[in-house]
Short mmCIF file of C-alpha atoms in Angstrom, two decimals:
data_model
loop_
_atom_site.label_atom_id
_atom_site.label_comp_id
_atom_site.label_asym_id
_atom_site.label_seq_id
_atom_site.Cartn_x
_atom_site.Cartn_y
_atom_site.Cartn_z
CA ARG R 117 6.37 -9.66 20.57
CA ALA R 118 8.85 -6.86 20.10
CA SER R 119 11.62 -6.51 22.61
CA GLY R 120 12.99 -3.24 23.97
CA THR R 121 11.37 -0.37 25.82
CA VAL R 122 8.13 -0.20 23.83
CA SER R 123 5.50 -1.70 26.13
CA ALA R 124 2.29 -1.17 24.18
CA THR R 125 1.10 -4.10 22.13
CA TYR R 126 -0.43 -2.36 19.16
CA ALA R 127 0.37 -2.61 15.48
CA ASP R 128 0.16 -0.64 12.25
CA LEU R 129 0.29 -3.04 9.31
CA HIS R 130 0.35 -0.64 6.36
CA LEU R 131 3.31 1.74 6.02
CA HIS R 132 5.41 3.04 3.12
CA THR R 133 9.04 4.16 2.90
CA VAL R 134 11.38 5.58 0.26
CA ALA R 135 11.58 2.06 -1.19
CA SER R 136 8.39 3.08 -3.04
CA ASP R 137 6.56 6.40 -2.74
CA GLY R 138 7.09 7.22 0.92
CA THR R 139 9.13 10.20 2.09
CA GLN R 140 11.03 8.55 4.94
CA THR R 141 13.65 5.87 5.32
CA LEU R 142 12.97 2.63 7.15
CA ALA R 143 14.82 3.90 10.23
CA GLU R 144 12.85 7.16 10.25
CA MET R 145 9.54 5.33 9.95
CA VAL R 146 10.45 2.94 12.76
CA ALA R 147 11.42 5.86 15.00
CA ARG R 148 8.07 7.57 14.36
CA ALA R 149 6.18 4.34 15.05
CA ARG R 150 8.07 3.85 18.30
CA ALA R 151 7.26 7.42 19.33
CA CYS R 152 3.58 6.62 18.71
CA GLY R 153 3.80 3.70 21.15
CA LEU R 154 3.49 0.99 18.51
CA SER R 155 5.16 -2.34 19.23
CA THR R 156 4.80 -3.77 15.72
CA ILE R 157 4.66 -2.39 12.19
CA ALA R 158 4.56 -3.85 8.69
CA ILE R 159 6.45 -2.11 5.90
CA THR R 160 4.30 -2.61 2.80
CA ASP R 161 5.91 -0.65 -0.01
CA HIS R 162 4.20 -0.59 -3.40
CA ASP R 163 5.38 -3.49 -5.56
CA ALA R 164 8.73 -3.43 -3.75
CA ILE R 165 10.51 -4.63 -0.63
CA SER R 166 13.06 -2.41 1.05
CA PRO R 167 16.57 -3.84 0.54
CA GLU R 168 17.09 -3.30 4.29
CA LEU R 169 14.47 -5.97 5.03
CA THR R 170 16.34 -9.24 4.51
CA GLY R 171 14.19 -11.56 6.60
CA ARG R 172 10.48 -12.07 7.21
CA VAL R 173 10.64 -10.24 10.56
CA THR R 174 13.25 -8.09 12.24
CA THR R 175 13.50 -5.82 15.29
CA LEU R 176 14.66 -2.21 15.04
CA LEU R 177 14.74 0.24 17.96
CA GLY R 178 12.69 -2.26 19.94
CA VAL R 179 9.94 -2.33 17.30
CA GLU R 180 8.96 -5.56 15.58
CA VAL R 181 9.12 -4.93 11.81
CA ILE R 182 7.20 -7.31 9.57
CA THR R 183 8.38 -7.56 5.98
CA GLY R 184 5.41 -6.88 3.75
CA VAL R 185 4.50 -5.67 0.30
CA GLU R 186 1.50 -4.02 -1.36
CA LEU R 187 0.76 -5.38 -4.83
CA LYS R 188 -1.56 -3.85 -7.39
CA ALA R 189 -3.81 -6.62 -8.70
CA ASP R 190 -6.75 -7.26 -11.00
CA PHE R 191 -9.67 -8.66 -8.99
CA ASP R 192 -11.51 -10.04 -12.04
CA GLY R 193 -12.05 -6.59 -13.50
CA VAL R 194 -12.00 -4.64 -10.24
CA ALA R 195 -8.83 -2.67 -9.55
CA GLY R 196 -7.37 -3.15 -6.10
CA GLU R 197 -4.32 -4.00 -4.05
CA LEU R 198 -3.16 -6.93 -1.94
CA LEU R 199 -1.06 -6.75 1.21
CA GLY R 200 1.41 -9.57 1.83
CA TYR R 201 2.69 -10.03 5.40
CA PHE R 202 5.67 -12.02 6.71
CA VAL R 203 6.94 -12.56 3.16
CA ASP R 204 10.43 -13.86 2.43
CA PRO R 205 12.31 -11.26 0.33
CA ALA R 206 14.47 -14.07 -1.06
CA SER R 207 11.52 -15.87 -2.68
CA PRO R 208 12.46 -16.29 -6.38
CA ALA R 209 8.85 -16.06 -7.63
CA LEU R 210 8.17 -12.92 -5.60
CA ALA R 211 11.44 -11.33 -6.73
CA GLU R 212 10.55 -12.08 -10.35
CA LEU R 213 7.11 -10.53 -9.93
CA LEU R 214 8.51 -7.39 -8.29
CA GLY R 215 11.06 -7.03 -11.10
CA TRP R 216 8.26 -7.23 -13.68
CA MET R 217 6.22 -4.64 -11.80
CA GLU R 218 9.21 -2.30 -11.47
CA LYS R 219 9.61 -2.31 -15.25
CA GLY R 220 5.88 -1.72 -15.63
CA ARG R 221 6.06 1.29 -13.33
CA LEU R 222 8.92 2.74 -15.37
CA LEU R 223 6.98 2.37 -18.64
CA ARG R 224 3.89 3.86 -17.03
CA MET R 225 5.83 6.87 -15.76
CA GLU R 226 7.31 7.47 -19.21
CA ARG R 227 3.80 7.53 -20.69
CA MET R 228 2.52 9.84 -17.95
CA LEU R 229 5.41 12.22 -18.55
CA GLU R 230 4.54 12.29 -22.25
CA LYS R 231 1.00 13.31 -21.32
CA CYS R 232 2.35 15.96 -18.94
CA ARG R 233 4.50 17.42 -21.71
CA GLU R 234 1.51 17.41 -24.05
CA ALA R 235 -0.29 19.42 -21.35
CA GLY R 236 2.51 22.00 -21.49
CA PHE R 237 4.73 20.96 -18.57
CA ASP R 238 8.45 20.76 -19.41
CA ILE R 239 9.41 17.83 -17.19
CA GLY R 240 11.20 14.53 -17.73
CA MET R 241 12.35 11.33 -16.07
CA THR R 242 15.39 13.00 -14.49
CA ASP R 243 13.05 15.28 -12.55
CA VAL R 244 11.04 12.33 -11.24
CA ARG R 245 14.12 10.27 -10.38
CA ARG R 246 15.35 13.11 -8.17
CA HIS R 247 12.44 12.37 -5.82
CA ALA R 248 12.59 8.57 -5.94
CA ALA R 249 14.97 6.25 -4.11
CA GLY R 250 13.04 3.14 -5.16
CA ASN R 251 10.00 2.23 -7.26
CA LEU R 252 8.46 5.08 -9.24
CA GLY R 253 4.96 6.19 -8.29
CA ARG R 254 2.54 9.01 -8.91
CA PRO R 255 3.49 10.85 -5.67
CA HIS R 256 6.95 11.41 -7.15
CA LEU R 257 5.41 12.98 -10.23
CA ALA R 258 3.11 15.04 -8.03
CA ARG R 259 6.13 16.60 -6.33
CA VAL R 260 7.64 17.46 -9.73
CA LEU R 261 4.39 19.14 -10.78
CA VAL R 262 4.61 21.28 -7.64
CA GLU R 263 8.21 22.17 -8.45
CA CYS R 264 7.41 23.29 -11.99
CA GLY R 265 4.52 25.44 -10.79
CA ALA R 266 1.73 23.39 -12.35
CA VAL R 267 0.07 22.99 -8.94
CA LYS R 268 0.60 24.33 -5.43
CA ARG R 269 0.28 21.05 -3.53
CA PRO R 270 0.87 17.35 -4.33
CA ASP R 271 -2.78 16.47 -3.65
CA GLU R 272 -3.81 19.13 -6.18
CA ALA R 273 -1.74 17.25 -8.80
CA PHE R 274 -3.89 14.17 -8.15
CA GLU R 275 -7.10 16.22 -8.23
CA ARG R 276 -6.32 17.97 -11.53
CA PHE R 277 -3.89 15.88 -13.56
CA ILE R 278 -2.73 12.46 -12.39
CA GLY R 279 -5.76 10.99 -10.62
CA ARG R 280 -7.66 8.14 -12.24
CA GLY R 281 -9.37 9.27 -15.46
CA LEU R 282 -7.63 12.68 -15.58
CA PRO R 283 -5.54 14.04 -18.49
CA CYS R 284 -2.11 12.80 -17.39
CA TYR R 285 -3.19 9.48 -15.86
CA VAL R 286 -2.04 6.12 -17.21
CA SER R 287 -3.13 2.85 -15.63
CA LEU R 288 -0.56 0.32 -14.45
CA GLU R 289 -0.52 -3.23 -15.79
CA LYS R 290 -1.54 -5.58 -12.98
CA ILE R 291 -1.15 -9.22 -12.05
CA GLY R 292 -4.27 -11.36 -11.62
CA LEU R 293 -5.65 -11.92 -8.12
CA ARG R 294 -5.13 -15.69 -7.98
CA GLU R 295 -1.57 -15.61 -9.28
CA ALA R 296 -0.68 -12.83 -6.83
CA VAL R 297 -2.12 -14.77 -3.88
CA GLU R 298 -0.25 -17.90 -4.95
CA ILE R 299 3.06 -16.03 -5.14
CA LEU R 300 2.58 -14.33 -1.76
CA HIS R 301 1.65 -17.61 -0.11
CA GLY R 302 4.62 -19.24 -1.81
CA ALA R 303 6.83 -16.60 -0.20
CA GLY R 304 5.51 -17.67 3.21
CA GLY R 305 3.13 -14.74 3.55
CA ALA R 306 -0.39 -14.07 4.70
CA VAL R 307 -2.57 -12.10 2.28
CA SER R 308 -5.06 -9.31 2.97
CA VAL R 309 -6.94 -6.92 0.69
CA ALA R 310 -5.76 -3.32 1.05
CA HIS R 311 -8.37 -0.63 1.85
CA PRO R 312 -11.25 -2.67 0.34
CA CYS R 313 -13.92 -0.14 1.33
CA LEU R 314 -12.54 2.11 -1.41
CA MET R 315 -12.88 -0.53 -4.12
CA ARG R 316 -15.63 -0.33 -6.72
CA VAL R 317 -17.50 -3.52 -5.87
CA ALA R 318 -21.11 -4.03 -6.93
CA ASP R 319 -21.94 -7.23 -4.99
CA TRP R 320 -19.94 -7.58 -1.79
CA ASP R 321 -21.20 -11.03 -0.84
CA SER R 322 -20.19 -12.48 -4.19
CA PHE R 323 -16.91 -10.57 -4.13
CA LEU R 324 -15.98 -11.85 -0.67
CA ASP R 325 -16.89 -15.42 -1.63
CA GLY R 326 -14.54 -15.07 -4.59
CA LEU R 327 -11.72 -13.84 -2.36
CA VAL R 328 -12.13 -16.84 -0.07
CA ALA R 329 -12.03 -19.16 -3.08
CA ALA R 330 -8.85 -17.43 -4.28
CA GLY R 331 -7.16 -18.08 -0.93
CA VAL R 332 -7.16 -14.56 0.52
CA ASP R 333 -6.64 -14.58 4.29
CA GLY R 334 -7.93 -11.18 5.44
CA MET R 335 -9.48 -7.78 4.80
CA GLU R 336 -8.14 -4.38 5.85
CA ALA R 337 -11.25 -3.13 7.63
CA VAL R 338 -9.34 -1.02 10.18
CA TYR R 339 -8.05 1.94 8.18
CA PRO R 340 -8.39 5.76 8.34
CA TYR R 341 -11.25 5.63 5.84
CA ARG R 342 -13.02 8.68 7.24
CA THR R 343 -9.99 10.99 7.45
CA SER R 344 -11.31 12.93 4.46
CA PRO R 345 -14.92 14.12 4.50
CA THR R 346 -15.01 13.75 0.69
CA THR R 347 -14.08 10.06 0.72
CA GLU R 348 -16.93 7.88 -0.54
CA LEU R 349 -16.94 4.38 0.88
CA ALA R 350 -18.34 1.47 -1.09
CA ILE R 351 -19.23 -0.31 2.16
CA ALA R 352 -19.05 0.60 5.85
CA PRO R 353 -15.92 -0.86 7.52
CA GLU R 354 -18.01 -2.34 10.33
CA LEU R 355 -20.27 -4.16 7.87
CA LEU R 356 -17.27 -5.37 5.89
CA ALA R 357 -15.63 -6.70 9.06
CA MET R 358 -18.81 -8.59 9.93
CA LYS R 359 -19.14 -10.11 6.46
CA ALA R 360 -15.45 -11.01 6.44
CA GLY R 361 -15.71 -12.69 9.84
CA GLN R 362 -18.67 -14.76 8.67
CA ARG R 363 -16.41 -16.20 5.97
CA GLY R 364 -13.43 -16.84 8.21
CA LEU R 365 -11.44 -13.90 6.87
CA LEU R 366 -9.16 -12.11 9.32
CA VAL R 367 -9.45 -8.37 9.98
CA THR R 368 -6.24 -6.42 9.41
CA GLY R 369 -5.51 -2.73 9.69
CA GLY R 370 -3.04 0.04 9.09
CA SER R 371 -2.69 3.77 8.58
CA ASP R 372 -1.24 3.73 5.02
CA ASP R 373 1.18 6.43 6.18
CA HIS R 374 3.60 7.61 3.49
CA GLY R 375 5.81 9.74 5.74
CA LEU R 376 6.11 13.35 6.79
CA ASP R 377 5.32 15.96 4.11
CA SER R 378 3.37 13.40 2.07
CA THR R 379 -0.27 13.27 1.04
CA LYS R 380 -0.86 10.58 3.70
CA THR R 381 0.59 11.41 7.11
CA THR R 382 -1.65 9.18 9.21
CA LEU R 383 0.69 7.25 11.52
CA GLY R 384 -0.84 6.89 14.97
CA GLN R 385 -4.44 6.89 13.76
CA ILE R 386 -4.60 3.08 13.69
CA ARG R 387 -3.67 0.97 16.71
CA LEU R 388 -4.45 -2.63 15.81
CA PRO R 389 -4.56 -5.04 18.78
CA TYR R 390 -1.60 -7.40 18.72
CA GLU R 391 -3.82 -10.46 18.62
CA ARG R 392 -4.56 -9.53 15.00
CA VAL R 393 -0.85 -9.89 14.26
CA GLU R 394 -0.79 -13.25 16.02
CA ALA R 395 -3.71 -14.42 13.89
CA LEU R 396 -1.81 -13.53 10.72
CA ARG R 397 1.28 -15.29 12.01
CA ARG R 398 -0.76 -18.45 12.60
CA VAL R 399 -1.89 -18.34 8.96
CA THR R 400 1.72 -18.36 7.77
CA ALA R 401 2.52 -21.31 10.04
CA ALA R 402 -0.46 -23.39 8.86
#
């Protein structure tokens, strides 16, 4: 467990920094987590690993920091994301995948900016880059749309322009589920499905059986799903956790916090018992 003055043994296994679309540096996120009484966190930036994370685990300010990543993936026609935990940033296959996804994000942003200009907004890549220290994501574009007066708030940009199916939205090319799991396992990681209760799944039993067959290790059932009263869940987290447990899948959890002044400031809402972290660690040692 983490050393230092933090005595609580709780974890948050889903956090983002400026390495992707978060608003805070690694040090700032660790300081906030420590102030919340968390002993362990996982940094799971979108399709990227912070260059400050050079090993699978480190300790900062007395907080155990697990190197993770959140990958967009194609679950046989269902869009979703995978969380990799305890991954080795030096893994050649993982580095190659992240490089491919970085290029894909750049091309996607260029296409979204074209759509924004067609909608009458005079913005370009320089404007987006001003908000991004790492991988490009829609939250960066949302901030630009606030700046140019198109919307008043970043979440309004998602509601009106850049959310799925809206005028300025462009989908991102994704890796297949099985290949993604293989690469994450090859990097020494454990694999969980990110916020699965938000996925558009028709038959959960069949879907979960497919995940087990693909080698997935866990499901993120502990998550601030009900923060927004407008959020529609495809399945209740408690039911998902039960079904996952019946299949030997671990239960993981995290707040998905993106930093202060972001659209997701949720750190402290999830306090995952440390035994869940130990279970993930055992998977990587198997």
